[in-house]
Tab-separated table of C-alpha atoms in Angstrom:
chain	number	residue	atom	x	y	z
A	163	MET	CA	34.534	24.996	-15.112
A	164	PRO	CA	31.152	26.412	-14.046
A	165	VAL	CA	28.259	26.082	-16.462
A	166	ASN	CA	25.675	28.782	-17.059
A	167	THR	CA	22.825	29.117	-14.726
A	168	ALA	CA	20.045	27.738	-16.982
A	169	LYS	CA	22.118	24.585	-17.958
A	170	ARG	CA	23.081	24.026	-14.302
A	171	ARG	CA	19.470	24.154	-13.194
A	172	GLU	CA	18.404	21.767	-15.946
A	173	ASP	CA	21.199	19.395	-14.760
A	174	ILE	CA	19.953	19.608	-11.260
A	175	ILE	CA	16.467	18.656	-12.444
A	176	ASP	CA	17.908	15.692	-14.133
A	177	LEU	CA	19.652	14.639	-10.853
A	178	LEU	CA	16.436	15.194	-8.970
A	179	CYS	CA	14.587	12.851	-11.404
A	180	GLU	CA	17.278	10.231	-11.329
A	181	HIS	CA	17.998	10.182	-7.636
A	182	GLY	CA	14.919	11.543	-6.044
A	183	SER	CA	16.887	14.096	-3.936
A	184	VAL	CA	20.124	16.183	-4.076
A	185	ARG	CA	22.494	17.682	-1.529
A	186	VAL	CA	23.782	21.210	-1.604
A	187	GLU	CA	27.384	20.346	-0.670
A	188	GLN	CA	27.454	17.718	-3.424
A	189	LEU	CA	26.068	19.938	-6.008
A	190	SER	CA	28.429	22.772	-5.039
A	191	LYS	CA	31.411	20.566	-5.726
A	192	GLN	CA	30.061	19.080	-8.918
A	193	PHE	CA	29.225	22.474	-10.605
A	194	ALA	CA	32.182	24.318	-9.006
A	195	VAL	CA	29.839	27.049	-7.536
A	196	SER	CA	29.307	28.303	-4.043
A	197	THR	CA	26.701	26.723	-1.689
A	198	VAL	CA	24.860	30.022	-1.847
A	199	THR	CA	24.427	29.735	-5.548
A	200	ILE	CA	23.097	26.183	-5.231
A	201	ARG	CA	20.598	27.290	-2.549
A	202	ASN	CA	19.534	30.021	-4.966
A	203	ASP	CA	19.049	27.312	-7.667
A	204	LEU	CA	16.982	25.097	-5.368
A	205	ARG	CA	14.820	28.160	-4.406
A	206	PHE	CA	14.192	28.824	-8.097
A	207	LEU	CA	13.373	25.197	-8.756
A	208	GLU	CA	10.989	25.136	-5.738
A	209	ARG	CA	9.116	28.237	-7.069
A	210	LYS	CA	8.861	26.445	-10.553
A	211	GLY	CA	7.280	23.380	-8.774
A	212	CYS	CA	10.231	21.092	-9.595
A	213	ALA	CA	11.692	20.628	-6.125
A	214	LEU	CA	10.788	20.662	-2.500
A	215	ARG	CA	13.610	22.071	-0.305
A	216	ALA	CA	14.698	20.100	2.690
A	217	TYR	CA	17.462	20.395	5.212
A	218	GLY	CA	20.806	20.300	3.355
A	219	GLY	CA	19.303	19.840	0.008
A	220	ALA	CA	16.060	19.296	-1.865
A	221	MET	CA	13.711	16.489	-3.031
A	222	LEU	CA	11.836	15.979	-6.236
A	223	ASN	CA	8.339	17.201	-6.434
A	224	GLN	CA	6.504	14.087	-7.428
A	225	GLN	CA	3.790	16.137	-9.063
A	226	PHE	CA	6.248	17.741	-11.289
A	227	ALA	CA	7.521	14.305	-12.268
A	228	PHE	CA	3.963	13.067	-12.613
A	229	ASP	CA	2.969	15.017	-15.824
A	230	ARG	CA	6.225	16.151	-17.478
A	231	PRO	CA	6.496	16.254	-21.323
A	232	LEU	CA	7.212	12.887	-22.856
A	233	HIS	CA	10.687	13.840	-24.021
A	234	ASP	CA	11.571	14.739	-20.365
A	235	LYS	CA	9.954	11.598	-18.942
A	236	GLY	CA	12.131	9.505	-21.272
A	237	ARG	CA	15.143	10.710	-19.433
A	238	LEU	CA	13.910	9.401	-16.104
A	239	ASN	CA	14.996	6.133	-14.789
A	240	ARG	CA	16.103	4.857	-18.290
A	241	ASP	CA	17.737	1.649	-16.920
A	242	VAL	CA	14.590	0.671	-15.080
A	243	LYS	CA	12.292	1.400	-18.038
A	244	SER	CA	14.566	-0.570	-20.383
A	245	GLN	CA	14.403	-3.652	-18.052
A	246	ILE	CA	10.558	-3.319	-17.864
A	247	ALA	CA	10.246	-2.923	-21.728
A	248	CYS	CA	12.395	-6.078	-22.261
A	249	ARG	CA	10.368	-8.106	-19.824
A	250	ALA	CA	7.055	-6.800	-21.236
A	251	ALA	CA	8.136	-7.759	-24.782
A	252	SER	CA	8.914	-11.261	-23.556
A	253	TYR	CA	5.174	-11.902	-23.117
A	254	VAL	CA	4.383	-11.073	-26.821
A	255	ARG	CA	3.917	-13.931	-29.252
A	256	ASP	CA	3.753	-13.934	-32.982
A	257	GLY	CA	0.263	-13.296	-34.122
A	258	ASP	CA	-0.787	-11.429	-31.006
A	259	ALA	CA	-3.101	-8.380	-31.073
A	260	LEU	CA	-1.803	-5.810	-28.666
A	261	ILE	CA	-2.702	-2.343	-27.235
A	262	LEU	CA	0.297	-0.129	-26.542
A	263	ASP	CA	-0.710	2.792	-24.282
A	264	SER	CA	1.263	6.125	-24.610
A	265	GLY	CA	4.124	6.745	-22.340
A	266	SER	CA	7.886	6.758	-22.052
A	267	THR	CA	8.016	3.193	-20.694
A	268	THR	CA	5.647	1.625	-23.266
A	269	ALA	CA	7.603	3.421	-26.044
A	270	GLN	CA	10.657	1.371	-25.064
A	271	ILE	CA	8.791	-1.805	-25.708
A	272	VAL	CA	8.641	-1.013	-29.472
A	273	PRO	CA	12.258	-1.956	-30.572
A	274	TRP	CA	11.783	-5.367	-28.820
A	275	LEU	CA	8.822	-6.095	-31.114
A	276	LYS	CA	10.888	-5.890	-34.306
A	277	PRO	CA	11.565	-9.713	-34.567
A	278	ARG	CA	7.886	-10.606	-34.086
A	279	ARG	CA	5.674	-11.543	-37.020
A	280	ASP	CA	1.985	-10.938	-37.739
A	281	LEU	CA	1.300	-8.535	-35.023
A	282	VAL	CA	-1.570	-6.220	-34.741
A	283	VAL	CA	-0.858	-3.195	-32.546
A	284	MET	CA	-3.470	-0.504	-31.708
A	285	THR	CA	-1.976	2.589	-30.008
A	286	ASN	CA	-3.115	6.004	-28.973
A	287	ALA	CA	0.405	7.232	-29.210
A	288	LEU	CA	1.591	9.205	-32.203
A	289	ASN	CA	5.329	8.480	-31.606
A	290	ILE	CA	4.636	4.784	-31.112
A	291	ALA	CA	2.749	4.474	-34.261
A	292	TYR	CA	5.343	6.294	-36.202
A	293	GLU	CA	8.094	4.035	-34.987
A	294	LEU	CA	6.096	0.819	-35.618
A	295	SER	CA	5.072	1.882	-39.147
A	296	GLY	CA	8.557	0.850	-40.351
A	297	TYR	CA	8.246	-2.688	-39.025
A	298	ASP	CA	7.301	-5.295	-41.656
A	299	GLY	CA	5.752	-7.754	-39.198
A	300	VAL	CA	3.303	-5.301	-37.577
A	301	GLU	CA	-0.020	-3.942	-38.654
A	302	VAL	CA	-0.473	-0.591	-36.973
A	303	MET	CA	-3.819	0.844	-35.970
A	304	VAL	CA	-4.086	4.327	-34.488
A	305	LEU	CA	-6.972	5.528	-32.337
A	306	GLY	CA	-8.497	8.922	-33.280
A	307	GLY	CA	-9.340	11.789	-31.017
A	308	SER	CA	-7.839	14.864	-29.413
A	309	VAL	CA	-4.039	15.282	-29.000
A	310	ARG	CA	-2.448	15.584	-25.628
A	311	GLN	CA	0.721	17.574	-26.353
A	312	ASN	CA	2.644	16.488	-23.321
A	313	SER	CA	2.531	12.714	-24.274
A	314	TYR	CA	1.778	12.859	-28.052
A	315	SER	CA	-1.319	10.748	-27.154
A	316	LEU	CA	-4.859	10.731	-28.465
A	317	TYR	CA	-7.939	10.446	-26.175
A	318	GLY	CA	-11.589	11.316	-26.099
A	319	PRO	CA	-15.028	9.760	-26.814
A	320	ALA	CA	-14.130	8.890	-30.468
A	321	ALA	CA	-11.024	6.921	-29.300
A	322	GLU	CA	-13.171	5.092	-26.677
A	323	GLN	CA	-15.853	4.275	-29.233
A	324	GLN	CA	-13.333	3.142	-31.748
A	325	LEU	CA	-11.598	0.872	-29.281
A	326	ARG	CA	-14.907	-0.834	-28.098
A	327	GLN	CA	-15.201	-2.338	-31.533
A	328	TYR	CA	-12.154	-4.703	-31.027
A	329	ARG	CA	-10.905	-7.337	-28.801
A	330	PHE	CA	-7.136	-7.776	-27.997
A	331	ASP	CA	-4.858	-10.425	-26.511
A	332	LYS	CA	-2.657	-8.150	-24.504
A	333	LEU	CA	-2.564	-4.579	-23.151
A	334	PHE	CA	0.668	-2.792	-22.151
A	335	LEU	CA	-0.430	0.131	-20.019
A	336	GLY	CA	1.785	3.048	-18.884
A	337	VAL	CA	1.408	4.021	-15.250
A	338	ASP	CA	1.973	7.563	-14.032
A	339	GLY	CA	1.390	6.893	-10.347
A	340	PHE	CA	-0.174	4.718	-7.746
A	341	ASP	CA	-2.417	5.599	-4.846
A	342	LEU	CA	-3.144	3.099	-2.018
A	343	VAL	CA	-6.870	3.966	-2.204
A	344	ALA	CA	-7.395	4.870	-5.868
A	345	GLY	CA	-4.997	2.450	-7.277
A	346	ILE	CA	-3.373	3.303	-10.697
A	347	THR	CA	-3.632	6.918	-11.406
A	348	THR	CA	-3.015	9.491	-14.294
A	349	PRO	CA	-3.199	13.249	-14.186
A	350	HIS	CA	-5.393	13.442	-17.253
A	351	PRO	CA	-9.186	12.552	-17.004
A	352	GLY	CA	-9.527	11.891	-20.607
A	353	GLU	CA	-6.757	9.438	-20.716
A	354	ALA	CA	-8.076	7.834	-17.495
A	355	HIS	CA	-11.293	7.059	-19.309
A	356	LEU	CA	-9.504	5.694	-22.334
A	357	ASN	CA	-7.333	3.472	-20.079
A	358	ARG	CA	-10.367	1.924	-18.435
A	359	VAL	CA	-11.749	0.987	-21.946
A	360	MET	CA	-8.275	-0.471	-22.801
A	361	CYS	CA	-8.517	-2.667	-19.807
A	362	GLU	CA	-12.034	-3.837	-20.770
A	363	VAL	CA	-11.194	-4.925	-24.322
A	364	ALA	CA	-7.849	-6.800	-23.607
A	365	ARG	CA	-7.743	-10.388	-22.159
A	366	GLU	CA	-4.458	-9.706	-20.385
A	367	ASN	CA	-3.337	-6.468	-18.852
A	368	TYR	CA	0.241	-5.639	-18.127
A	369	ARG	CA	0.933	-2.453	-16.148
A	370	GLY	CA	4.357	-1.080	-15.495
A	371	SER	CA	6.102	2.086	-14.541
A	372	GLY	CA	9.510	3.421	-14.866
A	373	CYS	CA	9.135	5.507	-11.615
A	374	GLN	CA	11.285	3.919	-8.848
A	375	GLN	CA	8.491	4.904	-6.314
A	376	VAL	CA	6.042	2.771	-8.113
A	377	TRP	CA	6.623	-0.953	-8.354
A	378	SER	CA	10.270	-0.620	-8.884
A	379	GLN	CA	11.180	-2.740	-11.885
A	380	GLU	CA	7.883	-4.637	-11.729
A	381	LEU	CA	5.450	-5.389	-14.487
A	382	LEU	CA	2.128	-6.294	-13.067
A	383	HIS	CA	0.126	-9.113	-14.935
A	384	ASP	CA	-3.506	-9.147	-14.707
A	385	PRO	CA	-5.035	-12.004	-16.703
A	386	ARG	CA	-8.728	-11.134	-17.491
A	387	SER	CA	-11.303	-14.000	-17.906
A	388	ARG	CA	-13.709	-13.451	-20.731
A	389	ALA	CA	-16.724	-15.415	-22.135
A	390	ASN	CA	-15.139	-15.059	-25.517
A	391	SER	CA	-11.392	-15.718	-24.908
A	392	SER	CA	-10.366	-15.478	-28.564
A	393	ALA	CA	-9.062	-12.141	-29.765
A	394	ASP	CA	-11.195	-10.443	-32.376
A	395	HIS	CA	-9.040	-7.704	-33.729
A	396	ARG	CA	-9.622	-7.563	-37.432
């Protein structure tokens, strides 16, 4: 049975995010509507900045995926993110002091931390702090600052100043994108500044992305050498 227009277009967005591209003929069969209707849908999504039309179908507009609200990002590449989160958590040891950056991939690390004991976790993500607050073996520290609504994250000079007072064993940094010249990228300048400080105060940096176009299923490990290698987090 055909679904209503708004629901169909939302489902097409999900397919674009999951596969990176869609075909008109395939969508026509899947949603039981004409190819004309599907082409109209794709034109609409292109105007909204979600898609880029191509011959016979459309591709995901990467800029659209780059800065979507967190609840939308959580629906993208779930299996990839779950694998990354599991692998990331395997590096955590009892007694570690961690930074968990905001993001849909880093948020999936949280459930894997439940068996750990005597952890200290600093985060700039309200959703991560809320979930961790129910864990007996975790001391949760939350950065202050301004709230970025799309990601439930905190940023700003106050957060940077607060973070510089501590040293941590490991940082798990969410990655929005990767540029061959600029390296790791984020669409928000305030978060970019805070991410730099996070990298400075952690001995080991782990950077991963759930986006298939960026290090598919990889977690990059960057051990940082320091004059004082012990974590001073209390």
